[in-house]
PDB file of C-alpha atoms and ligand atoms in Angstrom:
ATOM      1  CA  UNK A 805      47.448  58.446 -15.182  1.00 90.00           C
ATOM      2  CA  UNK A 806      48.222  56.929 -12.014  1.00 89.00           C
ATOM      3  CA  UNK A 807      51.452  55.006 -12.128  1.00 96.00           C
ATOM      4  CA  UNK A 808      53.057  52.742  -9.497  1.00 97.00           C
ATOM      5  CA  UNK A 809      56.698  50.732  -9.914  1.00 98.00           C
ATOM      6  CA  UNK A 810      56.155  47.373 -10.079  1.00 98.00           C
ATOM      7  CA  UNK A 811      59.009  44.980  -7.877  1.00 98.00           C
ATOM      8  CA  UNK A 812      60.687  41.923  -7.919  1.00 98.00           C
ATOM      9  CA  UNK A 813      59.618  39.570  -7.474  1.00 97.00           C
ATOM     10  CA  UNK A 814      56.520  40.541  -9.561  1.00 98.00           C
ATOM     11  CA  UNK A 815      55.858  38.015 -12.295  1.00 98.00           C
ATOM     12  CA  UNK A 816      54.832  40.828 -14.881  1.00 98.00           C
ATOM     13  CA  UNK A 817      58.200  41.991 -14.598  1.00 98.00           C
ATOM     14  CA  UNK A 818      58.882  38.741 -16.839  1.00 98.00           C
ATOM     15  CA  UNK A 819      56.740  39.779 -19.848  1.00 98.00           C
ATOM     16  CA  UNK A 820      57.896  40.636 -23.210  1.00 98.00           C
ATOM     17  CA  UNK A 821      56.945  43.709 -24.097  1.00 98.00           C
ATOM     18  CA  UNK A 822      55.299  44.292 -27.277  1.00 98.00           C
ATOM     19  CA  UNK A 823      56.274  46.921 -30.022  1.00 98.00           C
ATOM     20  CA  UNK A 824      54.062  50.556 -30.224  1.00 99.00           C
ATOM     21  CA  UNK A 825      52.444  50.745 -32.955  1.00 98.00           C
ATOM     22  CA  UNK A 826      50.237  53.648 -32.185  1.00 98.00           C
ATOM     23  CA  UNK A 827      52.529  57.269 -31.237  1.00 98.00           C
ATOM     24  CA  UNK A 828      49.079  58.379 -29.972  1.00 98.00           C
ATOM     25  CA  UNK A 829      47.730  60.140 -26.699  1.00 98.00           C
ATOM     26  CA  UNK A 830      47.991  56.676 -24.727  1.00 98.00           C
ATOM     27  CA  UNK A 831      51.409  56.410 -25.302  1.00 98.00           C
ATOM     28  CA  UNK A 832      52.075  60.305 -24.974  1.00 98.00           C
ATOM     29  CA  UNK A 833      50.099  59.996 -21.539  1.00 98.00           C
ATOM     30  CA  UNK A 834      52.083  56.682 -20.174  1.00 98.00           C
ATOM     31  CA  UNK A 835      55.766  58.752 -21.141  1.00 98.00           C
ATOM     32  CA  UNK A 836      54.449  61.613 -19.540  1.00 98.00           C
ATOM     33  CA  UNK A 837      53.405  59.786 -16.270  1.00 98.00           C
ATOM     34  CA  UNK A 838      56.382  58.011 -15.981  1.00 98.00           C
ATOM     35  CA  UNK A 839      59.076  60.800 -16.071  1.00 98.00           C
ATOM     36  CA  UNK A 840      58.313  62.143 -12.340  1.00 97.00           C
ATOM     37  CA  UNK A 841      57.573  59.017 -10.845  1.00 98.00           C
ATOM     38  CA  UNK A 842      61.397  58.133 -12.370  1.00 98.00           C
ATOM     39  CA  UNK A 843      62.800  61.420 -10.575  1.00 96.00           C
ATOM     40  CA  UNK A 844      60.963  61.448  -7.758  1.00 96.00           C
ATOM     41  CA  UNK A 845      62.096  57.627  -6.999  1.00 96.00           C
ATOM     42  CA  UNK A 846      65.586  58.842  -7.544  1.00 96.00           C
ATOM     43  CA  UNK A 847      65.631  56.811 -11.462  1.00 97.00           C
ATOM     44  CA  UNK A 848      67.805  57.721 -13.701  1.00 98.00           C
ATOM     45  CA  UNK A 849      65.693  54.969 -16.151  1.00 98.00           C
ATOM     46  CA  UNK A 850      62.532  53.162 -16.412  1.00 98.00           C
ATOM     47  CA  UNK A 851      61.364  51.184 -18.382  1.00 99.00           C
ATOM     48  CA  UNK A 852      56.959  50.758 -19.665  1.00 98.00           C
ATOM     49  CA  UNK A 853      57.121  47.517 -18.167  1.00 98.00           C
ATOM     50  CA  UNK A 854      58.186  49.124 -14.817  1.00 98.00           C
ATOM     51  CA  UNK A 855      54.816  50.864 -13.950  1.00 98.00           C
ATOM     52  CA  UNK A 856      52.819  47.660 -15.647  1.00 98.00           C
ATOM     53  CA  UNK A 857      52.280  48.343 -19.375  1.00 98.00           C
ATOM     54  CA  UNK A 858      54.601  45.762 -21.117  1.00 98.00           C
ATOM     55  CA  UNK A 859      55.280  48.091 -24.279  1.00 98.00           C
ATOM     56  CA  UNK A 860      58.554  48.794 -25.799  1.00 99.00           C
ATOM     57  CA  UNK A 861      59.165  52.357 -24.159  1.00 99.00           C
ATOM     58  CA  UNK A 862      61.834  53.283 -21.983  1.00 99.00           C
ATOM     59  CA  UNK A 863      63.052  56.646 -20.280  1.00 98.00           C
ATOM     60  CA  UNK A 864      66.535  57.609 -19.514  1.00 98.00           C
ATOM     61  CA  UNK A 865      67.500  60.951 -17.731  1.00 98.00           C
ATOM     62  CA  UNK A 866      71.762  60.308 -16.901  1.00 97.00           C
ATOM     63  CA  UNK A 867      73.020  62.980 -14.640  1.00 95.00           C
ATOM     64  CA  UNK A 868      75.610  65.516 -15.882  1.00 92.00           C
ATOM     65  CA  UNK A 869      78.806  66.096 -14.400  1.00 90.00           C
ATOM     66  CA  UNK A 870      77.565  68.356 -11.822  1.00 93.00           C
ATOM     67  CA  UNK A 871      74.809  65.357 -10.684  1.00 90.00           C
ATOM     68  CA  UNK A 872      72.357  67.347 -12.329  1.00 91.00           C
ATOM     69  CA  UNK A 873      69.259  65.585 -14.450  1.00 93.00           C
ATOM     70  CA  UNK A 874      67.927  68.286 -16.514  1.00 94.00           C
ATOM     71  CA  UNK A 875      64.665  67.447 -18.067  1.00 94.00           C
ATOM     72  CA  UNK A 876      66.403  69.124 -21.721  1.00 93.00           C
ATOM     73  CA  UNK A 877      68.704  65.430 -21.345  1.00 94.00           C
ATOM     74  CA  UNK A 878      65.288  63.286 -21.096  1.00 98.00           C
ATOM     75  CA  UNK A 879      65.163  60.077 -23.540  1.00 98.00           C
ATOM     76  CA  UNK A 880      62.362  59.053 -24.725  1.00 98.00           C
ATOM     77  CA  UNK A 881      63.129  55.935 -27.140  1.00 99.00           C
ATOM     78  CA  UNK A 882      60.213  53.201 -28.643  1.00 99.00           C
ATOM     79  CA  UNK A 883      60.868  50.471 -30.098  1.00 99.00           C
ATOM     80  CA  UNK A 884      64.736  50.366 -30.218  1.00 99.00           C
ATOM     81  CA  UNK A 885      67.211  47.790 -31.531  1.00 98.00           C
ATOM     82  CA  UNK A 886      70.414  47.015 -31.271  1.00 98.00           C
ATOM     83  CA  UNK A 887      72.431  48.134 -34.468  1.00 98.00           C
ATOM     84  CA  UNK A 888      76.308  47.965 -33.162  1.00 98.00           C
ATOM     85  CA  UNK A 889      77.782  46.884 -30.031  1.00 98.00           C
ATOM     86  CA  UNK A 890      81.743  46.869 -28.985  1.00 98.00           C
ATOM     87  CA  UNK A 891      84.110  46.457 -25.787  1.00 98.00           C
ATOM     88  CA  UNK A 892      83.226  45.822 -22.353  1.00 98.00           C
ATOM     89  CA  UNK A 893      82.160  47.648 -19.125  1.00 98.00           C
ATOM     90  CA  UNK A 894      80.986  47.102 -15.452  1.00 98.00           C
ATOM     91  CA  UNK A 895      79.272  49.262 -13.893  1.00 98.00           C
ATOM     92  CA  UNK A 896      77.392  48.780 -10.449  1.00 98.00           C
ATOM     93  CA  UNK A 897      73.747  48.896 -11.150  1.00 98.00           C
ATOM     94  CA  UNK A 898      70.757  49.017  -9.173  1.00 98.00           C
ATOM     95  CA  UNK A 899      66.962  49.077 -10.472  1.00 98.00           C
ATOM     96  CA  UNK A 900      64.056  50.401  -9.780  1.00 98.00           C
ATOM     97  CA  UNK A 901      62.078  47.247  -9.303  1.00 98.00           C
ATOM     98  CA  UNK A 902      64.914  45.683  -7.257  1.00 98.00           C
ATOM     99  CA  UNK A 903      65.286  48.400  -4.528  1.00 96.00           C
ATOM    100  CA  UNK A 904      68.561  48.921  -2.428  1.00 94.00           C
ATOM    101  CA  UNK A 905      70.390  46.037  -4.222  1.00 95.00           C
ATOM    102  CA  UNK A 906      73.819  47.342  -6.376  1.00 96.00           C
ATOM    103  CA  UNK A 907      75.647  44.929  -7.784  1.00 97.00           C
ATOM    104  CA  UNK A 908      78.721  44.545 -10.714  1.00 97.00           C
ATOM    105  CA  UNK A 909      77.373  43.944 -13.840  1.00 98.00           C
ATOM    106  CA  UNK A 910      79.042  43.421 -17.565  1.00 98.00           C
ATOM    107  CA  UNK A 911      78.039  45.412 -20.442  1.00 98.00           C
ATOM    108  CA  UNK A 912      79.034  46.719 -23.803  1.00 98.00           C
ATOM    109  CA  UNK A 913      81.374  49.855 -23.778  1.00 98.00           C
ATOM    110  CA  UNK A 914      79.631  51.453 -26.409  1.00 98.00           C
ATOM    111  CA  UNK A 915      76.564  51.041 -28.288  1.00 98.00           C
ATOM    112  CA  UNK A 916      74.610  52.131 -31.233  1.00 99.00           C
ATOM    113  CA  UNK A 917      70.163  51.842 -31.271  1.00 99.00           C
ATOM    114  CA  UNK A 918      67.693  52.794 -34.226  1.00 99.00           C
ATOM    115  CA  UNK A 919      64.801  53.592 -32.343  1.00 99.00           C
ATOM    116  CA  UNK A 920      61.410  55.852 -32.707  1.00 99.00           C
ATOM    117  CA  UNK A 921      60.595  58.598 -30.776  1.00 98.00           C
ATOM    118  CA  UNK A 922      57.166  59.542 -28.988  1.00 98.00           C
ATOM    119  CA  UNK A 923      56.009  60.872 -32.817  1.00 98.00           C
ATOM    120  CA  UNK A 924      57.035  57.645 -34.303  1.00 98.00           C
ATOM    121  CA  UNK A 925      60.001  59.704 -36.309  1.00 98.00           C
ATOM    122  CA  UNK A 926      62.915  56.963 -36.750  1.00 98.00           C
ATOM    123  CA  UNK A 927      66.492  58.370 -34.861  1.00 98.00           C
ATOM    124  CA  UNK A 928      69.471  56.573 -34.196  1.00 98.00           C
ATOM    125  CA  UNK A 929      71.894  56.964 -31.370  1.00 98.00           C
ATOM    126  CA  UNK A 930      75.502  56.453 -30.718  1.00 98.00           C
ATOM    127  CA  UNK A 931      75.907  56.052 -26.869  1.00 98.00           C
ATOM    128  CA  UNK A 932      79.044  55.408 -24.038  1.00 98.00           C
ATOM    129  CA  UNK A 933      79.529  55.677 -20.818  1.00 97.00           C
ATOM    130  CA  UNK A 934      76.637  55.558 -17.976  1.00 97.00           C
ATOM    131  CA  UNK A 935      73.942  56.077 -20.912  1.00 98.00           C
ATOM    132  CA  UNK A 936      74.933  52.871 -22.633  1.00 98.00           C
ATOM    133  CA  UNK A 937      75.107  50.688 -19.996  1.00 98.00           C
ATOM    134  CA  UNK A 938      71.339  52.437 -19.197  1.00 98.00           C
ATOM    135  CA  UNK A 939      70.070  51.757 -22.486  1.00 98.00           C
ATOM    136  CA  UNK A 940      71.503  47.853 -22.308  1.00 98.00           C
ATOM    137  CA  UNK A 941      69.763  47.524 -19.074  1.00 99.00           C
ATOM    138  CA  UNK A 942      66.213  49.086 -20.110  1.00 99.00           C
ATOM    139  CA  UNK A 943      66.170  46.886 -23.153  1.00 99.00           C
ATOM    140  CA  UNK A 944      66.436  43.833 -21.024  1.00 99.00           C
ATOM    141  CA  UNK A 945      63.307  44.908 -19.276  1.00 99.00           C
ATOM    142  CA  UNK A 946      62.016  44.760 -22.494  1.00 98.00           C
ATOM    143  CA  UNK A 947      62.645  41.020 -22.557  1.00 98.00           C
ATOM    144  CA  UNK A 948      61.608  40.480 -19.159  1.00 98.00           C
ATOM    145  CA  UNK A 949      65.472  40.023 -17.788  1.00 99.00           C
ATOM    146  CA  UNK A 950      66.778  42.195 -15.010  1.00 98.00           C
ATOM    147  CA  UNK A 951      69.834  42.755 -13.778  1.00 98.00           C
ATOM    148  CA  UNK A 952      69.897  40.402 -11.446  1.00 98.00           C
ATOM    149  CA  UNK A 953      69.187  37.278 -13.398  1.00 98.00           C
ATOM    150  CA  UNK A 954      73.022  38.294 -14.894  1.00 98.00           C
ATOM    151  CA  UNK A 955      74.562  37.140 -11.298  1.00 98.00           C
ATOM    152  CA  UNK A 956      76.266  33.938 -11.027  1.00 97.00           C
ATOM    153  CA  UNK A 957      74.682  31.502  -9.234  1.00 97.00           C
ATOM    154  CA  UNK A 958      76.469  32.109  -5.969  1.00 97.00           C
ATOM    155  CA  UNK A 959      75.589  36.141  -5.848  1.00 96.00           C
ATOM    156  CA  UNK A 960      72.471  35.339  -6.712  1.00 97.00           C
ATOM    157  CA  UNK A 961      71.945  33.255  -3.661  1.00 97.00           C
ATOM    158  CA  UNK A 962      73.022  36.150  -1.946  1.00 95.00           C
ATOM    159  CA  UNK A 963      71.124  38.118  -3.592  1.00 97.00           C
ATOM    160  CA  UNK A 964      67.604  36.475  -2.692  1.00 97.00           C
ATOM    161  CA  UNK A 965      68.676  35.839   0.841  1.00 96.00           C
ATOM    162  CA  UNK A 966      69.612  39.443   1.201  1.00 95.00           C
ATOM    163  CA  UNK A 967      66.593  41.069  -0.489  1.00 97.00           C
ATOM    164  CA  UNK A 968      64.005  39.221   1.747  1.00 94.00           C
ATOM    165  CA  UNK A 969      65.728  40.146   4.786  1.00 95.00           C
ATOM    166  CA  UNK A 970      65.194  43.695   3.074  1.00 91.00           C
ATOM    167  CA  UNK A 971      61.632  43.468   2.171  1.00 90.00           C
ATOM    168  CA  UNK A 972      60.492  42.045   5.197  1.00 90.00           C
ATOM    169  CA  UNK A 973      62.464  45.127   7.346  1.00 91.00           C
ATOM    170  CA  UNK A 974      60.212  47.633   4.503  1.00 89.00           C
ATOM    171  CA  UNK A 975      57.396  45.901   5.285  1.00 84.00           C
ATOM    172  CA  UNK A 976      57.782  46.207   9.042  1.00 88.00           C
ATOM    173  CA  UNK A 977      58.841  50.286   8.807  1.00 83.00           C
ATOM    174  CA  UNK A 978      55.549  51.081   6.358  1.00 70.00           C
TER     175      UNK A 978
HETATM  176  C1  LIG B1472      68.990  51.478 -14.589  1.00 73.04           C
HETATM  177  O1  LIG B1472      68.282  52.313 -12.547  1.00 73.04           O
HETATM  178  C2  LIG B1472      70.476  51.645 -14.524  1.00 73.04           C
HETATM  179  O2  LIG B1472      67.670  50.424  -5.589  1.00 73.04           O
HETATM  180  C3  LIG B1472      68.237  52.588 -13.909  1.00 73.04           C
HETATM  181  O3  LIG B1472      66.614  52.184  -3.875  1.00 73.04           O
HETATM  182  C4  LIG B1472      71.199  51.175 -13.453  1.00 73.04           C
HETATM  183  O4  LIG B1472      67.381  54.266 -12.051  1.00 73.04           O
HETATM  184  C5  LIG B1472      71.133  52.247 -15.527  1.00 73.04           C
HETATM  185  C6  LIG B1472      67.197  53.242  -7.855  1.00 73.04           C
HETATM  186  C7  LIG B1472      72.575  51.332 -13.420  1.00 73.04           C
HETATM  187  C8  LIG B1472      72.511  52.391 -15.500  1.00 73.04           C
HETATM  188  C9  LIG B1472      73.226  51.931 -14.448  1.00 73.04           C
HETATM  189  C10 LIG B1472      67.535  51.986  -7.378  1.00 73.04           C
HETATM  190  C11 LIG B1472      66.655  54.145  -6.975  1.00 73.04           C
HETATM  191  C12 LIG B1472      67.359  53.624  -9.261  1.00 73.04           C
HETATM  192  C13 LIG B1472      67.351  51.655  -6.049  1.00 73.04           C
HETATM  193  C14 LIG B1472      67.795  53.212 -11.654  1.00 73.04           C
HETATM  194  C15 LIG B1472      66.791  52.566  -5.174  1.00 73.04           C
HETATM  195  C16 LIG B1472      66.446  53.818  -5.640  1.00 73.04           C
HETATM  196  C17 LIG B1472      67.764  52.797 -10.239  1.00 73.04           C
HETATM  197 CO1  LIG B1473      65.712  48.224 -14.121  1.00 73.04          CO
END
């Protein structure tokens, strides 16, 4: 399967994604596909909707201590939902689909999801630090919000201005 990561300002990045109902070959396929184009873009998520299929998958491989991303610590997680939520964090977050632009963004502390994995075999996880702020983020995509839509409205003035001078300097160096 040939996979490419879809960028803002693509308007597919503003589907819903729709729940898996079938933890078949196509879906076994699309997870497999999208783990090494996540590490070899330097991802440490991604979610379906990324590479164009607007289904409720994501991937999440969060470094270790020593900045390593064993593949042992891959994520796989369909279909999740929030069950708990508590305190607040900000973390500065990038995204695949919004290359070379960090900024400050809010989140829950920690976090608890029910979700499936690629079997269809119900799990639940408790999660802080870097992985729950990666799982909040993810499950936006899901929604069709990104990180940047979470800006106030003078950053994301910024923002725009700053990301087409960016684009149009990626264009020019390809
Ligand atoms: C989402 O983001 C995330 O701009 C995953 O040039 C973000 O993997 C989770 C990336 C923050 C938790 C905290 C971004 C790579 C990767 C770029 C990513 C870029 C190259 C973003
Ligand atoms: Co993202």
């Amino acid at each position: 399967m040939k996979l490419s990561i879809v960028e803002y300002p693509d308007k597919r990045l503003r589907q819903k994604s729709v729940e898996v109902k079938d933890f078949d070959e196509n879906l076994h396929n699309l997870l497999d596909a999208m783990y090494p184009i996540m590490i070899n873009t330097n991802g440490i998520g991604l979610a379906a909707i990324q590479v164009a299929h607007p289904l409720r998958a994501l991937i999440l491989n969060i470094p270790d201590e020593d900045g390593e991303q064993p593949r042992e610590n891959l994520f796989e997680i369909i279909n999740p939902v929030v069950v708990k939520a508590d305190g607040e964090t900000v973390y500065q977050e990038g995204c695949l689909s919004v290359p070379q632009f960090y900024e400050d963004i809010k989140r829950h502390e920690f976090i608890t999801i029910n979700y499936q994995d690629r079997d269809g075999n119900t799990k639940t996880l408790d999660a802080d630090g870097l992985l729950a702020i990666a799982i909040q983020h993810e499950m936006d995509h899901l929604e069709g919000i990104l990180f940047i839509d979470k800006l106030s409205y003078a950053r994301r003035k910024k923002f725009e201005k700053e990301y087409k001078r960016l684009q149009k300097e990626r264009k020019s160096s390809k």
